[in-house]
């Protein structure tokens, strides 16, 4: 096993995390960390527990044991919205867009700390609220433009093509201004051209200072993008390392590919 | 006996399969392999009629079954074992078997159930237990047994290894092999763990990102390098 | 004229009730059938205050609203933990319990209800004609409509609709779903309770039957017929559904079965709109829950 | 002690009525996942249809029960065909079907009032019941009949759901609708059958309950549906036996509570139990799965 | 051909059936005098509505058949209160303003009380029937009742229990409605005033069908008298279920049980039931004739309140004849009627807006209500 890619203190640390459903051990004594400014990929077969790890990090599931630290602070036990506010944003495998909201609203809804986001403020209204709203909408428009969705602001999310929906999901994620982005299969279902586009975007996000934890089935993409790869099998970490190392790791071949020598 | 031509499938707006072609010979085992999320399961579900948004032509024994619903596909001689050792968890083992042979006359059903229980001694021991209380391997066996109640001519199996320990996986694939030997059933099997399935299959189809990227006799796929290429390298690789 | 004014008064009250319920049902996806209970809380608080302490309009309205808030807290705390049909059944339970309290407490006069409520006063002015009371109801409906519009068009309103679409996604954006639901639940209760205040003043005598489960079903019917998620729809449907039975009274139906025929036509409306036109008269989408 | 035993027994009598209604209601819910409130309307109409044949036309008890069952079965399956099946095909949320069902209940209730009038209708005159005394407990023939019928029916349904292929299939469909399709079950037909059976049972129950109470009236479907809903939630959703047991539990708790609490709070107690169950044991006392969000 | 013949026969039959209407029009001509009547026609109390309406319609038909009032027919305009005050108020206003009726018959305490101010405002006379709240007495000059109010009726019933029956302990059960609660509470107060003791006080829901738990509580107190205030359906069940629970007691109530359906529902268990009400002396010829006519028209015995609705229509008709077809005229007419011969006795509104009729006590014996021999 090699050492971590950088010596900075990690942004996210998972320590001995376990979670069972009934008798099924979905995640078992899992530990790994994510360095700030890196792309870390989580790979493993179906049912390996990757999405469960995401749900544990974001607080959608409570861990049976173990800790999660974000910027050195424990976040396990916090409700999902507090974890999100702390700076962890996630995308979903099945997108979970707000189907019957416009593209603009989908993105605008995600902007943090908006004036008028509380009932009282929205009732009171006022010029400052209006100005803030204009500003936020402008921001959302900007994001849509970046994502080549300009002109679709008023379309309902459900009216967009699948590729556009994926972009919109990314837009919503970016609008949260989260520092750590958890991406659950961002390229699944995309055409090859769009996959390339997405990879480029993901790279640029890191350049812009984001940190990324990725679940991805397309191993080729994983190998190309990642700074660090964590391999899971049946809830346990069976290997981690830089992509080349993992590619040649025997136990990965063994379990992940089902190759028994 | 089965040919699939230019199969496209959609989940809502999302196209999952792009013009997949498959052929399967009588009494053979074909494996559909490929990385997760490639659309392998969708191939099976489309053939069986569970994915309704599909295009293309599917013929079974020379008969066009492209637009049949599951009920009619069963009548035509197909059976499907879904992913995740799916059984009726609140029903007992016996009841599950009965449901597997739902469309059969009761005399035949009783007789088949007995032979199923004989064939799977594990199930016989637990015939009155709720299926939800079975272990993963036992549930997978039960799922097979249910599908076999109908004595299908073609069995479609979706990722039987999911969530099972390696030893059990071996056992499962031995069972599949035995099914073909004893019952003469053709099998189309989707699997992500290549090594195991290649042990029993005759033909291999590789799917990635919803497209068939290679196919051929199993011998061509036995080497590690080949697999590594299939799974881990870029998409343009050709094997045969 | 008073008859027409009174019907108008009812339309305005039901428009308020329907708008406030639509914020829950149509915008947030919370299918509540406890609205008549909240309405009744306002009505009873007003009657008790007016009979014993003050019939100042402002004061009684504020205290009724406060009562609405208090009761909605009691209902919301547990009920908001449930989803979909289970939330609906829980609110049905609360509705029935609130009704039972009205029916059996000494304070509320039990089945006798409370009688002889004086006319409301505001800054020395007494609202003692039907017309004045009607104008009050219209004013409330307008305030409710304007505020509801403001809410739905604000970032908060965006979050309401986002909650309706996908709660998990909303919380993943750092927004507290619970806070959002809670605030709108309270807002809705405030207006329902205020409608109760004006109802009490316009009818002068209240009893539990007016706030029973069928009343809640009637209010949700208005929301469905008007269109979930459409404020204009709620107003339109409140007008139509109050008008329809009144209009039917002018049809030549044998007197003995006419009342049942009116009930049946109301049932038919429910079935028609749920089966063939789920977006309602002018609603924005088909199905509240996906 | 004698008072308590009478309260418990009252609870069993009341509970068997709830259980009878909840049985069909739960059977239909199991198969179709619809809160079929119109069940209450079917209950009312079938009782009056049975009354017409039995009393007005004087064709006897058997003909009355047969008519009630037949009318109920036809209505139940009709409602499913016209309302729920198209909704299911259109992927409409169960909530909409539930509201629609309320509409049907209103229609049927008022139709009954038009056809048979709104006065209570005497089905069995007072004094026709034999009174028995079992220790400190007083009871009557019809009460014992209804309890026995409920228990027998629950047992029969248990047998049906355990041993009859159709019954197992309906359970299977409730347990996993997609897998049911995979093994080739005709889901639509199974749902129709469930409506026929569940409604037919409520038809029989309607007369049985009517004979026990003595009178039937157009409005009787409303309250009983509320109680059947509570019974089903107490017992556990999607399980017919649990719903019946829930009916008995509700009846007994309601009645025993009255031992110490004023009777006017009976309704509030029932709904209090409902809410507590939803919050703390959503899977019901005897159910396996809850309304997981 | 045969089918057409059948159709003709049907049409002819229909014409014959409709014929009496034509015949009436010959006797009473011109624009009808309109009288409003607001009843609970739908909802839980719809059984009241059906019975009450039957009484009123009988009067309408008879008056018109007999040539109407001043040669003009009268016409009842029926409105549905749904037993809801909101509807009651709407219907009152509609009847006055749209239907232009100068007089209204209404019922049920929680319905009529919010109607009082409108009656006063619009100066529309209303006769309330069977709503027994003492508030009627002070509701103003436009509100009348041809049925005694609870403070009178229940006081007399309490006195009867204590003095005539010599019973000092009683259990009480009453309908959980404004009507039932007032009857129950006034009885309870009067009974205690006279030194009586209430052993148990229970409620019965309108539309309820199972009163066993309440009755079991009552049974535990072993009461010599069970006073029950509920309408005949529920009352019949209370008696029946009491017997089924082995309660041996004497029952007492106001007039609600004096009805055929009650007798059927309760059965022989009702034997000994004492009912006190301002009801007829069955031996009086006009009463016998009324019951005959009612039975002929509806095929069953009249209920308690039906005759009072019958009388209410006739009272208005007489008042129109005397004072003219206007709101003022009808009020004046009612007050000046003097001793009006009602079915159940003579009514007089000269001094009070409530017609006082003496209470008569009857006892249920073998399927019939019999005068009590003293």
PDB file of N, CA and C in Angstrom, chain D residues 39-55 57 59-77 116 123 149 195-211 216 220:
ATOM      1  N   UNK D  39     -65.410   1.238  -0.068  1.00  0.00           N
ATOM      2  CA  UNK D  39     -65.811  -0.011   0.579  1.00  0.00           C
ATOM      3  C   UNK D  39     -67.008   0.233   1.507  1.00  0.00           C
ATOM      4  N   UNK D  40     -66.979   1.361   2.205  1.00  0.00           N
ATOM      5  CA  UNK D  40     -68.081   1.719   3.104  1.00  0.00           C
ATOM      6  C   UNK D  40     -69.383   1.901   2.333  1.00  0.00           C
ATOM      7  N   UNK D  41     -69.291   2.453   1.141  1.00  0.00           N
ATOM      8  CA  UNK D  41     -70.472   2.631   0.309  1.00  0.00           C
ATOM      9  C   UNK D  41     -71.000   1.291  -0.181  1.00  0.00           C
ATOM     10  N   UNK D  42     -70.076   0.412  -0.547  1.00  0.00           N
ATOM     11  CA  UNK D  42     -70.462  -0.929  -0.993  1.00  0.00           C
ATOM     12  C   UNK D  42     -71.171  -1.662   0.145  1.00  0.00           C
ATOM     13  N   UNK D  43     -70.609  -1.496   1.324  1.00  0.00           N
ATOM     14  CA  UNK D  43     -71.193  -2.082   2.539  1.00  0.00           C
ATOM     15  C   UNK D  43     -72.647  -1.636   2.702  1.00  0.00           C
ATOM     16  N   UNK D  44     -72.880  -0.332   2.561  1.00  0.00           N
ATOM     17  CA  UNK D  44     -74.221   0.210   2.755  1.00  0.00           C
ATOM     18  C   UNK D  44     -75.185  -0.284   1.684  1.00  0.00           C
ATOM     19  N   UNK D  45     -74.806  -0.138   0.435  1.00  0.00           N
ATOM     20  CA  UNK D  45     -75.715  -0.510  -0.647  1.00  0.00           C
ATOM     21  C   UNK D  45     -76.046  -1.993  -0.593  1.00  0.00           C
ATOM     22  N   UNK D  46     -75.027  -2.809  -0.323  1.00  0.00           N
ATOM     23  CA  UNK D  46     -75.294  -4.253  -0.321  1.00  0.00           C
ATOM     24  C   UNK D  46     -76.239  -4.626   0.817  1.00  0.00           C
ATOM     25  N   UNK D  47     -76.115  -3.931   1.956  1.00  0.00           N
ATOM     26  CA  UNK D  47     -77.033  -4.218   3.063  1.00  0.00           C
ATOM     27  C   UNK D  47     -78.462  -3.937   2.637  1.00  0.00           C
ATOM     28  N   UNK D  48     -78.673  -2.817   1.965  1.00  0.00           N
ATOM     29  CA  UNK D  48     -80.035  -2.477   1.554  1.00  0.00           C
ATOM     30  C   UNK D  48     -80.531  -3.403   0.446  1.00  0.00           C
ATOM     31  N   UNK D  49     -79.637  -3.813  -0.433  1.00  0.00           N
ATOM     32  CA  UNK D  49     -80.034  -4.751  -1.481  1.00  0.00           C
ATOM     33  C   UNK D  49     -80.481  -6.063  -0.827  1.00  0.00           C
ATOM     34  N   UNK D  50     -79.705  -6.515   0.137  1.00  0.00           N
ATOM     35  CA  UNK D  50     -80.061  -7.730   0.856  1.00  0.00           C
ATOM     36  C   UNK D  50     -81.390  -7.563   1.579  1.00  0.00           C
ATOM     37  N   UNK D  51     -81.566  -6.401   2.186  1.00  0.00           N
ATOM     38  CA  UNK D  51     -82.816  -6.118   2.898  1.00  0.00           C
ATOM     39  C   UNK D  51     -84.006  -6.208   1.949  1.00  0.00           C
ATOM     40  N   UNK D  52     -83.848  -5.612   0.760  1.00  0.00           N
ATOM     41  CA  UNK D  52     -84.937  -5.601  -0.201  1.00  0.00           C
ATOM     42  C   UNK D  52     -85.360  -7.022  -0.561  1.00  0.00           C
ATOM     43  N   UNK D  53     -84.375  -7.868  -0.808  1.00  0.00           N
ATOM     44  CA  UNK D  53     -84.691  -9.243  -1.201  1.00  0.00           C
ATOM     45  C   UNK D  53     -85.251 -10.031  -0.019  1.00  0.00           C
ATOM     46  N   UNK D  54     -84.648  -9.818   1.129  1.00  0.00           N
ATOM     47  CA  UNK D  54     -84.990 -10.617   2.300  1.00  0.00           C
ATOM     48  C   UNK D  54     -86.314 -10.182   2.912  1.00  0.00           C
ATOM     49  N   UNK D  55     -86.474  -8.886   3.132  1.00  0.00           N
ATOM     50  CA  UNK D  55     -87.654  -8.403   3.858  1.00  0.00           C
ATOM     51  C   UNK D  55     -88.738  -7.916   2.905  1.00  0.00           C
ATOM     52  N   UNK D  57     -89.161  -8.259  -0.410  1.00  0.00           N
ATOM     53  CA  UNK D  57     -89.673  -9.284  -1.304  1.00  0.00           C
ATOM     54  C   UNK D  57     -89.940 -10.594  -0.570  1.00  0.00           C
ATOM     55  N   UNK D  59     -87.975 -13.087   0.319  1.00  0.00           N
ATOM     56  CA  UNK D  59     -87.406 -14.279  -0.306  1.00  0.00           C
ATOM     57  C   UNK D  59     -86.500 -15.068   0.633  1.00  0.00           C
ATOM     58  N   UNK D  60     -86.402 -14.619   1.863  1.00  0.00           N
ATOM     59  CA  UNK D  60     -85.672 -15.435   2.828  1.00  0.00           C
ATOM     60  C   UNK D  60     -84.226 -15.022   3.025  1.00  0.00           C
ATOM     61  N   UNK D  61     -83.671 -15.578   4.091  1.00  0.00           N
ATOM     62  CA  UNK D  61     -82.338 -15.202   4.549  1.00  0.00           C
ATOM     63  C   UNK D  61     -81.266 -15.509   3.503  1.00  0.00           C
ATOM     64  N   UNK D  62     -81.325 -16.730   2.953  1.00  0.00           N
ATOM     65  CA  UNK D  62     -80.277 -17.168   2.034  1.00  0.00           C
ATOM     66  C   UNK D  62     -80.235 -16.266   0.804  1.00  0.00           C
ATOM     67  N   UNK D  63     -81.409 -15.988   0.262  1.00  0.00           N
ATOM     68  CA  UNK D  63     -81.473 -15.129  -0.923  1.00  0.00           C
ATOM     69  C   UNK D  63     -80.945 -13.739  -0.595  1.00  0.00           C
ATOM     70  N   UNK D  64     -81.263 -13.268   0.610  1.00  0.00           N
ATOM     71  CA  UNK D  64     -80.795 -11.952   1.037  1.00  0.00           C
ATOM     72  C   UNK D  64     -79.277 -11.894   1.069  1.00  0.00           C
ATOM     73  N   UNK D  65     -78.695 -12.892   1.699  1.00  0.00           N
ATOM     74  CA  UNK D  65     -77.230 -12.902   1.795  1.00  0.00           C
ATOM     75  C   UNK D  65     -76.599 -13.036   0.411  1.00  0.00           C
ATOM     76  N   UNK D  66     -77.193 -13.891  -0.410  1.00  0.00           N
ATOM     77  CA  UNK D  66     -76.639 -14.089  -1.751  1.00  0.00           C
ATOM     78  C   UNK D  66     -76.684 -12.771  -2.525  1.00  0.00           C
ATOM     79  N   UNK D  67     -77.816 -12.087  -2.425  1.00  0.00           N
ATOM     80  CA  UNK D  67     -77.949 -10.819  -3.149  1.00  0.00           C
ATOM     81  C   UNK D  67     -76.919  -9.804  -2.649  1.00  0.00           C
ATOM     82  N   UNK D  68     -76.837  -9.685  -1.326  1.00  0.00           N
ATOM     83  CA  UNK D  68     -75.896  -8.709  -0.760  1.00  0.00           C
ATOM     84  C   UNK D  68     -74.484  -8.986  -1.249  1.00  0.00           C
ATOM     85  N   UNK D  69     -74.102 -10.262  -1.224  1.00  0.00           N
ATOM     86  CA  UNK D  69     -72.741 -10.623  -1.637  1.00  0.00           C
ATOM     87  C   UNK D  69     -72.535 -10.308  -3.113  1.00  0.00           C
ATOM     88  N   UNK D  70     -73.549 -10.651  -3.918  1.00  0.00           N
ATOM     89  CA  UNK D  70     -73.436 -10.464  -5.361  1.00  0.00           C
ATOM     90  C   UNK D  70     -73.355  -8.979  -5.709  1.00  0.00           C
ATOM     91  N   UNK D  71     -74.275  -8.213  -5.139  1.00  0.00           N
ATOM     92  CA  UNK D  71     -74.304  -6.777  -5.417  1.00  0.00           C
ATOM     93  C   UNK D  71     -72.974  -6.147  -5.004  1.00  0.00           C
ATOM     94  N   UNK D  72     -72.502  -6.528  -3.833  1.00  0.00           N
ATOM     95  CA  UNK D  72     -71.249  -5.958  -3.339  1.00  0.00           C
ATOM     96  C   UNK D  72     -70.089  -6.323  -4.252  1.00  0.00           C
ATOM     97  N   UNK D  73     -70.033  -7.591  -4.651  1.00  0.00           N
ATOM     98  CA  UNK D  73     -68.925  -8.038  -5.496  1.00  0.00           C
ATOM     99  C   UNK D  73     -68.920  -7.274  -6.814  1.00  0.00           C
ATOM    100  N   UNK D  74     -70.098  -7.132  -7.401  1.00  0.00           N
ATOM    101  CA  UNK D  74     -70.190  -6.424  -8.680  1.00  0.00           C
ATOM    102  C   UNK D  74     -69.759  -4.966  -8.527  1.00  0.00           C
ATOM    103  N   UNK D  75     -70.234  -4.352  -7.433  1.00  0.00           N
ATOM    104  CA  UNK D  75     -69.872  -2.943  -7.234  1.00  0.00           C
ATOM    105  C   UNK D  75     -68.367  -2.797  -7.035  1.00  0.00           C
ATOM    106  N   UNK D  76     -67.821  -3.683  -6.218  1.00  0.00           N
ATOM    107  CA  UNK D  76     -66.386  -3.597  -5.915  1.00  0.00           C
ATOM    108  C   UNK D  76     -65.550  -3.712  -7.183  1.00  0.00           C
ATOM    109  N   UNK D  77     -65.843  -4.734  -7.967  1.00  0.00           N
ATOM    110  CA  UNK D  77     -65.032  -4.945  -9.165  1.00  0.00           C
ATOM    111  C   UNK D  77     -65.301  -3.829 -10.180  1.00  0.00           C
ATOM    112  N   UNK D 116     -83.626   4.195  -0.799  1.00  0.00           N
ATOM    113  CA  UNK D 116     -84.236   3.518   0.346  1.00  0.00           C
ATOM    114  C   UNK D 116     -84.662   4.470   1.461  1.00  0.00           C
ATOM    115  N   UNK D 123     -84.082  -4.264  10.277  1.00  0.00           N
ATOM    116  CA  UNK D 123     -83.720  -5.522   9.628  1.00  0.00           C
ATOM    117  C   UNK D 123     -84.125  -6.706  10.510  1.00  0.00           C
ATOM    118  N   UNK D 149     -68.603 -16.087  13.107  1.00  0.00           N
ATOM    119  CA  UNK D 149     -68.429 -15.859  11.671  1.00  0.00           C
ATOM    120  C   UNK D 149     -67.104 -15.146  11.400  1.00  0.00           C
ATOM    121  N   UNK D 195     -60.987  -7.653  -5.459  1.00  0.00           N
ATOM    122  CA  UNK D 195     -62.127  -6.762  -5.253  1.00  0.00           C
ATOM    123  C   UNK D 195     -63.425  -7.557  -5.141  1.00  0.00           C
ATOM    124  N   UNK D 196     -63.527  -8.600  -5.970  1.00  0.00           N
ATOM    125  CA  UNK D 196     -64.749  -9.414  -5.910  1.00  0.00           C
ATOM    126  C   UNK D 196     -64.853 -10.085  -4.545  1.00  0.00           C
ATOM    127  N   UNK D 197     -63.764 -10.698  -4.120  1.00  0.00           N
ATOM    128  CA  UNK D 197     -63.801 -11.434  -2.850  1.00  0.00           C
ATOM    129  C   UNK D 197     -63.975 -10.458  -1.674  1.00  0.00           C
ATOM    130  N   UNK D 198     -63.142  -9.420  -1.642  1.00  0.00           N
ATOM    131  CA  UNK D 198     -63.199  -8.465  -0.529  1.00  0.00           C
ATOM    132  C   UNK D 198     -64.560  -7.798  -0.441  1.00  0.00           C
ATOM    133  N   UNK D 199     -65.124  -7.439  -1.579  1.00  0.00           N
ATOM    134  CA  UNK D 199     -66.417  -6.782  -1.566  1.00  0.00           C
ATOM    135  C   UNK D 199     -67.533  -7.762  -1.253  1.00  0.00           C
ATOM    136  N   UNK D 200     -67.439  -8.959  -1.839  1.00  0.00           N
ATOM    137  CA  UNK D 200     -68.449  -9.974  -1.538  1.00  0.00           C
ATOM    138  C   UNK D 200     -68.521 -10.245  -0.043  1.00  0.00           C
ATOM    139  N   UNK D 201     -67.361 -10.287   0.584  1.00  0.00           N
ATOM    140  CA  UNK D 201     -67.335 -10.518   2.036  1.00  0.00           C
ATOM    141  C   UNK D 201     -68.014  -9.386   2.782  1.00  0.00           C
ATOM    142  N   UNK D 202     -67.772  -8.153   2.324  1.00  0.00           N
ATOM    143  CA  UNK D 202     -68.389  -7.048   3.040  1.00  0.00           C
ATOM    144  C   UNK D 202     -69.898  -7.062   2.811  1.00  0.00           C
ATOM    145  N   UNK D 203     -70.324  -7.605   1.665  1.00  0.00           N
ATOM    146  CA  UNK D 203     -71.756  -7.744   1.424  1.00  0.00           C
ATOM    147  C   UNK D 203     -72.389  -8.674   2.452  1.00  0.00           C
ATOM    148  N   UNK D 204     -71.752  -9.820   2.651  1.00  0.00           N
ATOM    149  CA  UNK D 204     -72.260 -10.769   3.653  1.00  0.00           C
ATOM    150  C   UNK D 204     -72.211 -10.128   5.038  1.00  0.00           C
ATOM    151  N   UNK D 205     -71.089  -9.483   5.331  1.00  0.00           N
ATOM    152  CA  UNK D 205     -70.926  -8.870   6.647  1.00  0.00           C
ATOM    153  C   UNK D 205     -71.991  -7.819   6.892  1.00  0.00           C
ATOM    154  N   UNK D 206     -72.344  -7.084   5.848  1.00  0.00           N
ATOM    155  CA  UNK D 206     -73.281  -5.984   6.041  1.00  0.00           C
ATOM    156  C   UNK D 206     -74.606  -6.500   6.589  1.00  0.00           C
ATOM    157  N   UNK D 207     -75.068  -7.618   6.053  1.00  0.00           N
ATOM    158  CA  UNK D 207     -76.341  -8.152   6.545  1.00  0.00           C
ATOM    159  C   UNK D 207     -76.177  -8.748   7.935  1.00  0.00           C
ATOM    160  N   UNK D 208     -75.044  -9.402   8.118  1.00  0.00           N
ATOM    161  CA  UNK D 208     -74.793 -10.024   9.412  1.00  0.00           C
ATOM    162  C   UNK D 208     -74.752  -8.962  10.519  1.00  0.00           C
ATOM    163  N   UNK D 209     -74.047  -7.882  10.233  1.00  0.00           N
ATOM    164  CA  UNK D 209     -73.954  -6.799  11.203  1.00  0.00           C
ATOM    165  C   UNK D 209     -75.323  -6.149  11.369  1.00  0.00           C
ATOM    166  N   UNK D 210     -76.015  -5.977  10.248  1.00  0.00           N
ATOM    167  CA  UNK D 210     -77.360  -5.401  10.298  1.00  0.00           C
ATOM    168  C   UNK D 210     -78.300  -6.237  11.154  1.00  0.00           C
ATOM    169  N   UNK D 211     -78.198  -7.551  11.034  1.00  0.00           N
ATOM    170  CA  UNK D 211     -79.076  -8.417  11.828  1.00  0.00           C
ATOM    171  C   UNK D 211     -78.716  -8.324  13.302  1.00  0.00           C
ATOM    172  N   UNK D 216     -80.412  -0.825   9.737  1.00  0.00           N
ATOM    173  CA  UNK D 216     -79.399  -0.339   8.800  1.00  0.00           C
ATOM    174  C   UNK D 216     -79.824   1.062   8.354  1.00  0.00           C
ATOM    175  N   UNK D 220     -74.360   4.540   7.287  1.00  0.00           N
ATOM    176  CA  UNK D 220     -73.560   3.689   8.163  1.00  0.00           C
ATOM    177  C   UNK D 220     -72.161   3.377   7.622  1.00  0.00           C
TER     178      UNK D 220
END
